[in-house]
Amino acid sequence: MITSLTGVRRAATAVLAGGLLLTVSPLAAPAQAATQPIPSISAKGGFLLDQADGKAIYGKANNTRRQMASTTKLVTAITVLTQTGVDLNKKVTVKQAYRDYVTREGASTADLRTGDKLTVRQLLSALMLPSGCDAAYALADTFGTGSTRTARTQSFIGKMNKKATQLGLTNTKFDSFDGISPTGNNYTTPWDLAKLARHAMSSSVFRDVVKATSYKTTAPTSTGGTRTYTWYNTNKLLGSYSGAIGVKTGTGTAAGPCLVFAATRNGKTYTGVVLNGTDRFNDAAKLLDFGFGSSTARTMKLRSLPVDAQRD
């Protein structure tokens, strides 16, 4: 829970097992944030950290495990990008199984067409902007190992879990490549997910993907033609909050609306998470304002998505 500023200096020394912060502390916050009231957010859990050093700025229920919906895909992306010798220009052929999966699950989609050949770089945009579960499937199938699609995707999920272990995240587990959890064992905490996001944002390719409000590209079809794809970023904080640079939305029945976000101003970057929040974009703006010592959230107007764009 969030503490009030009264007595917080004493609370600042409290830690949970494993050394995770229990409470918000103005001792950890930047000087400008220390003069601001701790923000009230709709989300059941939230966290904000300094991208440069990982220092905690804010936390609410930051060690409570929750499902994370499509914010899972940022881990899908960084797992791909940290593969040894990854070739972003490698062509991947879209299989009908990817489209069938999206239809069966009623999932968000990049509308990848069977037989089209997209590069890994293109698939990363298809994954992160419209939150394409078909793109997630394609990447997991490509970068996992095994003789069947099931074996390859399970192998890839294993790599995602290995990534969490490497980062010391003991409250994070994945059972899916896209956040559509078949067992309910796809969970994280605000603190863990913020740390994952900080790791992902250290990749220049990842940053380039997630900062775009839209992405237009072409891909060869199975018949020798060319198809044009246009994807819009479901993260409406981009283009709405000054300095916003990413990163990923997520919405699910169990998870509720979620958002991983980041912004840079005057050379300072903050990265944060809100899980299960009814007003996630304004929650994110409030937390960023807390870090930057600003009041942008009060006047922010959210960017509108085209009628035919995916929502997540």
Short mmCIF file of C-alpha atoms in Angstrom, two decimals, residues 2-308:
data_model
loop_
_atom_site.label_atom_id
_atom_site.label_comp_id
_atom_site.label_asym_id
_atom_site.label_seq_id
_atom_site.Cartn_x
_atom_site.Cartn_y
_atom_site.Cartn_z
CA ILE A 2 1.01 3.65 -0.30
CA THR A 3 2.03 5.39 2.89
CA SER A 4 1.33 9.01 3.69
CA LEU A 5 4.28 11.36 3.93
CA THR A 6 3.95 11.39 7.72
CA GLY A 7 6.47 9.01 9.17
CA VAL A 8 7.63 7.88 5.75
CA ARG A 9 11.29 8.32 6.59
CA ARG A 10 10.92 5.55 9.13
CA ALA A 11 8.92 3.45 6.66
CA ALA A 12 11.58 3.91 4.02
CA THR A 13 13.77 1.34 5.70
CA ALA A 14 11.13 -1.39 5.55
CA VAL A 15 11.81 -4.12 3.01
CA LEU A 16 10.26 -7.39 2.04
CA ALA A 17 12.14 -10.66 1.75
CA GLY A 18 14.41 -10.42 -1.26
CA GLY A 19 15.03 -6.72 -0.70
CA LEU A 20 12.00 -5.35 -2.58
CA LEU A 21 10.64 -1.98 -1.48
CA LEU A 22 7.49 -2.11 0.61
CA THR A 23 6.50 1.54 0.59
CA VAL A 24 6.94 4.77 -1.29
CA SER A 25 9.76 6.88 0.07
CA PRO A 26 10.57 10.51 -0.66
CA LEU A 27 14.16 9.52 0.11
CA ALA A 28 14.12 7.54 -3.15
CA ALA A 29 12.17 10.16 -5.08
CA PRO A 30 13.73 13.00 -7.06
CA ALA A 31 13.82 16.37 -5.34
CA GLN A 32 10.95 17.78 -7.41
CA ALA A 33 8.71 14.81 -6.56
CA ALA A 34 9.35 15.17 -2.84
CA THR A 35 7.41 18.46 -2.89
CA GLN A 36 4.36 16.89 -4.56
CA PRO A 37 1.59 14.88 -2.90
CA ILE A 38 1.71 11.15 -3.53
CA PRO A 39 -0.70 10.57 -6.43
CA SER A 40 -3.91 8.61 -6.09
CA ILE A 41 -4.43 6.14 -8.93
CA SER A 42 -7.27 3.84 -9.99
CA ALA A 43 -4.96 0.88 -10.55
CA LYS A 44 -4.80 -1.87 -7.96
CA GLY A 45 -1.02 -1.96 -8.36
CA GLY A 46 1.55 0.47 -9.66
CA PHE A 47 5.25 1.27 -9.74
CA LEU A 48 7.55 3.97 -11.08
CA LEU A 49 11.33 3.82 -11.32
CA ASP A 50 14.21 5.87 -12.60
CA GLN A 51 15.31 4.30 -15.88
CA ALA A 52 18.93 5.31 -15.33
CA ASP A 53 19.56 3.53 -12.04
CA GLY A 54 16.39 1.55 -11.28
CA LYS A 55 15.70 3.57 -8.14
CA ALA A 56 12.12 3.31 -6.89
CA ILE A 57 10.07 6.49 -7.10
CA TYR A 58 6.57 5.19 -6.30
CA GLY A 59 4.90 1.93 -5.39
CA LYS A 60 1.39 0.67 -4.71
CA ALA A 61 0.87 -3.02 -3.92
CA ASN A 62 4.14 -3.34 -5.78
CA ASN A 63 4.80 -6.93 -4.70
CA THR A 64 1.28 -8.28 -5.19
CA ARG A 65 1.07 -10.85 -7.98
CA ARG A 66 -1.41 -10.07 -10.74
CA GLN A 67 -2.11 -11.25 -14.26
CA MET A 68 -0.58 -8.95 -16.85
CA ALA A 69 -2.51 -9.59 -20.10
CA SER A 70 -0.76 -8.34 -23.25
CA THR A 71 1.94 -6.46 -21.37
CA THR A 72 3.44 -9.97 -21.54
CA LYS A 73 4.39 -9.10 -25.12
CA LEU A 74 7.15 -6.75 -24.06
CA VAL A 75 8.87 -9.85 -22.66
CA THR A 76 8.14 -11.69 -25.92
CA ALA A 77 9.87 -8.88 -27.78
CA ILE A 78 12.94 -8.58 -25.57
CA THR A 79 13.34 -12.38 -25.48
CA VAL A 80 13.58 -12.28 -29.27
CA LEU A 81 15.93 -9.30 -29.29
CA THR A 82 18.35 -10.86 -26.81
CA GLN A 83 18.73 -14.13 -28.73
CA THR A 84 22.35 -14.67 -29.72
CA GLY A 85 22.93 -13.44 -33.26
CA VAL A 86 19.30 -12.47 -33.87
CA ASP A 87 18.73 -11.41 -37.48
CA LEU A 88 16.07 -8.69 -37.68
CA ASN A 89 15.89 -9.15 -41.46
CA LYS A 90 15.11 -12.86 -41.23
CA LYS A 91 11.91 -13.60 -43.19
CA VAL A 92 9.11 -15.46 -41.41
CA THR A 93 6.25 -16.99 -43.37
CA VAL A 94 2.83 -16.46 -41.81
CA LYS A 95 1.07 -19.77 -41.16
CA GLN A 96 -2.66 -20.33 -41.18
CA ALA A 97 -2.32 -21.66 -37.62
CA TYR A 98 -1.50 -18.13 -36.42
CA ARG A 99 -4.73 -16.75 -37.89
CA ASP A 100 -6.74 -19.70 -36.59
CA TYR A 101 -5.38 -19.08 -33.09
CA VAL A 102 -6.48 -15.43 -33.13
CA THR A 103 -9.95 -16.39 -34.34
CA ARG A 104 -10.31 -19.15 -31.75
CA GLU A 105 -9.21 -16.93 -28.87
CA GLY A 106 -10.94 -13.75 -30.03
CA ALA A 107 -7.54 -12.13 -29.64
CA SER A 108 -6.09 -8.81 -30.76
CA THR A 109 -4.47 -9.15 -34.15
CA ALA A 110 -2.10 -7.55 -36.64
CA ASP A 111 -4.21 -9.28 -39.35
CA LEU A 112 -1.20 -11.13 -40.73
CA ARG A 113 -2.15 -12.93 -43.93
CA THR A 114 -1.29 -16.55 -44.56
CA GLY A 115 1.73 -16.98 -46.82
CA ASP A 116 3.02 -13.43 -46.43
CA LYS A 117 6.70 -13.12 -45.54
CA LEU A 118 7.51 -10.57 -42.87
CA THR A 119 10.85 -9.78 -41.29
CA VAL A 120 11.45 -10.23 -37.58
CA ARG A 121 11.64 -6.43 -37.29
CA GLN A 122 8.24 -6.08 -38.93
CA LEU A 123 6.79 -8.74 -36.64
CA LEU A 124 8.04 -6.84 -33.60
CA SER A 125 5.99 -3.83 -34.69
CA ALA A 126 3.03 -6.12 -35.41
CA LEU A 127 3.44 -7.48 -31.89
CA MET A 128 3.85 -4.23 -29.97
CA LEU A 129 1.64 -1.68 -31.76
CA PRO A 130 -1.69 -3.42 -32.51
CA SER A 131 -0.83 -6.07 -29.90
CA GLY A 132 -0.91 -8.82 -32.49
CA CYS A 133 -1.28 -12.25 -30.93
CA ASP A 134 -0.69 -13.68 -34.40
CA ALA A 135 2.69 -11.91 -34.44
CA ALA A 136 3.46 -13.26 -30.96
CA TYR A 137 2.69 -16.77 -32.16
CA ALA A 138 4.90 -16.29 -35.24
CA LEU A 139 7.84 -15.10 -33.14
CA ALA A 140 7.47 -17.86 -30.55
CA ASP A 141 7.22 -20.47 -33.30
CA THR A 142 10.31 -19.04 -35.00
CA PHE A 143 12.56 -18.61 -31.97
CA GLY A 144 11.57 -21.68 -29.98
CA THR A 145 13.10 -25.10 -30.63
CA GLY A 146 11.40 -28.40 -31.34
CA SER A 147 9.83 -30.48 -34.07
CA THR A 148 6.25 -29.19 -33.63
CA ARG A 149 4.64 -25.78 -33.17
CA THR A 150 3.57 -26.76 -29.68
CA ALA A 151 7.09 -27.78 -28.73
CA ARG A 152 8.57 -24.61 -30.21
CA THR A 153 6.14 -22.27 -28.48
CA GLN A 154 6.62 -24.04 -25.15
CA SER A 155 10.37 -23.77 -25.64
CA PHE A 156 10.02 -20.05 -26.26
CA ILE A 157 7.89 -19.57 -23.14
CA GLY A 158 10.69 -21.33 -21.29
CA LYS A 159 13.09 -18.69 -22.61
CA MET A 160 10.76 -15.96 -21.34
CA ASN A 161 10.82 -17.53 -17.89
CA LYS A 162 14.59 -17.82 -18.07
CA LYS A 163 14.74 -14.10 -18.79
CA ALA A 164 12.73 -13.39 -15.63
CA THR A 165 15.02 -15.67 -13.62
CA GLN A 166 18.13 -13.95 -15.00
CA LEU A 167 16.73 -10.62 -13.79
CA GLY A 168 16.01 -12.06 -10.34
CA LEU A 169 12.23 -11.72 -10.63
CA THR A 170 10.85 -14.32 -8.25
CA ASN A 171 7.24 -13.10 -8.51
CA THR A 172 6.94 -13.44 -12.29
CA LYS A 173 5.91 -16.46 -14.35
CA PHE A 174 4.77 -16.95 -17.93
CA ASP A 175 2.55 -19.68 -19.33
CA SER A 176 1.92 -17.94 -22.65
CA PHE A 177 3.74 -16.00 -25.34
CA ASP A 178 1.08 -13.27 -25.54
CA GLY A 179 -0.71 -13.01 -22.19
CA ILE A 180 -3.65 -15.23 -23.08
CA SER A 181 -3.12 -17.49 -20.10
CA PRO A 182 -4.41 -21.08 -20.43
CA THR A 183 -3.77 -21.90 -16.77
CA GLY A 184 -3.89 -18.54 -14.98
CA ASN A 185 -0.18 -18.89 -14.21
CA ASN A 186 0.87 -15.85 -16.24
CA TYR A 187 1.57 -13.27 -13.59
CA THR A 188 3.92 -10.59 -12.36
CA THR A 189 4.03 -7.72 -9.88
CA PRO A 190 4.25 -4.00 -10.60
CA TRP A 191 7.85 -3.94 -9.37
CA ASP A 192 8.88 -6.99 -11.42
CA LEU A 193 7.22 -5.74 -14.59
CA ALA A 194 8.81 -2.31 -14.21
CA LYS A 195 12.20 -4.00 -13.91
CA LEU A 196 11.45 -6.06 -17.03
CA ALA A 197 10.46 -2.90 -18.85
CA ARG A 198 13.64 -1.14 -17.75
CA HIS A 199 15.62 -4.06 -19.18
CA ALA A 200 13.66 -3.96 -22.44
CA MET A 201 14.08 -0.20 -22.80
CA SER A 202 17.84 -0.64 -22.70
CA SER A 203 17.53 -2.03 -26.26
CA SER A 204 17.64 0.64 -28.96
CA VAL A 205 15.63 -1.57 -31.34
CA PHE A 206 12.94 -2.11 -28.72
CA ARG A 207 12.77 1.63 -28.00
CA ASP A 208 12.46 2.38 -31.70
CA VAL A 209 9.57 -0.08 -32.04
CA VAL A 210 7.51 1.03 -29.04
CA LYS A 211 7.81 4.81 -29.53
CA ALA A 212 5.93 4.78 -32.84
CA THR A 213 2.27 5.82 -32.85
CA SER A 214 1.87 3.99 -36.16
CA TYR A 215 3.90 1.85 -38.54
CA LYS A 216 3.37 1.29 -42.26
CA THR A 217 5.26 -1.40 -44.14
CA THR A 218 5.02 -3.82 -47.05
CA ALA A 219 5.56 -7.56 -47.31
CA PRO A 220 5.68 -10.03 -50.20
CA THR A 221 2.68 -12.33 -50.57
CA SER A 222 2.65 -16.03 -51.45
CA THR A 223 1.54 -15.18 -55.00
CA GLY A 224 4.41 -12.79 -55.70
CA GLY A 225 2.51 -9.63 -54.95
CA THR A 226 3.04 -7.00 -52.27
CA ARG A 227 0.79 -6.31 -49.31
CA THR A 228 0.76 -3.09 -47.30
CA TYR A 229 0.28 -3.28 -43.54
CA THR A 230 -0.54 -0.30 -41.32
CA TRP A 231 -0.59 -0.73 -37.54
CA TYR A 232 -1.56 1.79 -34.87
CA ASN A 233 -0.14 1.81 -31.38
CA THR A 234 -2.79 1.00 -28.76
CA ASN A 235 -0.77 2.96 -26.18
CA LYS A 236 -2.66 6.27 -26.29
CA LEU A 237 -0.21 7.89 -23.88
CA LEU A 238 2.05 8.32 -26.94
CA GLY A 239 1.23 11.59 -28.62
CA SER A 240 -0.76 12.68 -25.56
CA TYR A 241 1.72 12.99 -22.70
CA SER A 242 4.72 15.20 -23.49
CA GLY A 243 7.84 13.05 -23.64
CA ALA A 244 6.10 9.66 -23.74
CA ILE A 245 8.27 7.03 -25.45
CA GLY A 246 6.42 3.70 -24.90
CA VAL A 247 5.73 0.96 -24.06
CA LYS A 248 2.71 -1.50 -23.99
CA THR A 249 -0.97 -1.86 -23.18
CA GLY A 250 -2.75 -4.97 -21.97
CA THR A 251 -6.35 -5.84 -21.15
CA GLY A 252 -7.86 -9.09 -19.94
CA THR A 253 -10.81 -10.39 -17.96
CA ALA A 254 -8.65 -11.39 -15.01
CA ALA A 255 -5.93 -8.77 -15.49
CA GLY A 256 -8.13 -5.75 -16.13
CA PRO A 257 -6.68 -2.78 -18.04
CA CYS A 258 -2.88 -2.61 -17.70
CA LEU A 259 -0.17 -0.31 -18.99
CA VAL A 260 3.60 -0.25 -19.04
CA PHE A 261 4.81 3.26 -19.84
CA ALA A 262 7.88 5.46 -20.09
CA ALA A 263 8.66 9.11 -20.75
CA THR A 264 11.73 11.32 -21.11
CA ARG A 265 12.07 15.00 -20.33
CA ASN A 266 15.24 17.05 -20.11
CA GLY A 267 17.39 13.93 -20.31
CA LYS A 268 15.55 12.17 -17.47
CA THR A 269 13.55 8.98 -18.11
CA TYR A 270 11.02 7.28 -15.87
CA THR A 271 9.50 3.86 -16.53
CA GLY A 272 6.39 2.59 -14.81
CA VAL A 273 3.55 0.10 -14.58
CA VAL A 274 -0.12 0.19 -13.64
CA LEU A 275 -2.00 -3.10 -13.30
CA ASN A 276 -5.79 -3.43 -13.24
CA GLY A 277 -6.64 0.24 -13.48
CA THR A 278 -9.90 1.71 -14.75
CA ASP A 279 -8.11 4.92 -15.81
CA ARG A 280 -4.70 3.58 -16.77
CA PHE A 281 -3.52 6.39 -19.06
CA ASN A 282 -4.30 9.10 -16.54
CA ASP A 283 -2.79 6.90 -13.82
CA ALA A 284 0.41 6.76 -15.84
CA ALA A 285 0.38 10.51 -16.43
CA LYS A 286 -0.05 11.15 -12.70
CA LEU A 287 2.89 8.91 -11.84
CA LEU A 288 5.09 10.51 -14.48
CA ASP A 289 4.09 13.94 -13.22
CA PHE A 290 5.13 12.80 -9.74
CA GLY A 291 8.56 11.94 -11.10
CA PHE A 292 8.99 15.03 -13.26
CA GLY A 293 7.40 17.43 -10.78
CA SER A 294 4.84 18.55 -13.37
CA SER A 295 1.05 18.73 -13.70
CA THR A 296 0.53 17.49 -17.27
CA ALA A 297 -2.13 14.94 -16.30
CA ARG A 298 -4.61 17.70 -15.47
CA THR A 299 -4.83 18.94 -19.05
CA MET A 300 -3.81 15.86 -21.06
CA LYS A 301 -6.10 14.93 -23.94
CA LEU A 302 -5.70 11.37 -25.16
CA ARG A 303 -4.83 10.63 -28.76
CA SER A 304 -7.71 9.02 -30.65
CA LEU A 305 -7.28 5.76 -32.52
CA PRO A 306 -8.76 5.22 -35.99
CA VAL A 307 -12.11 3.44 -35.96
CA ASP A 308 -10.62 0.29 -37.50
#
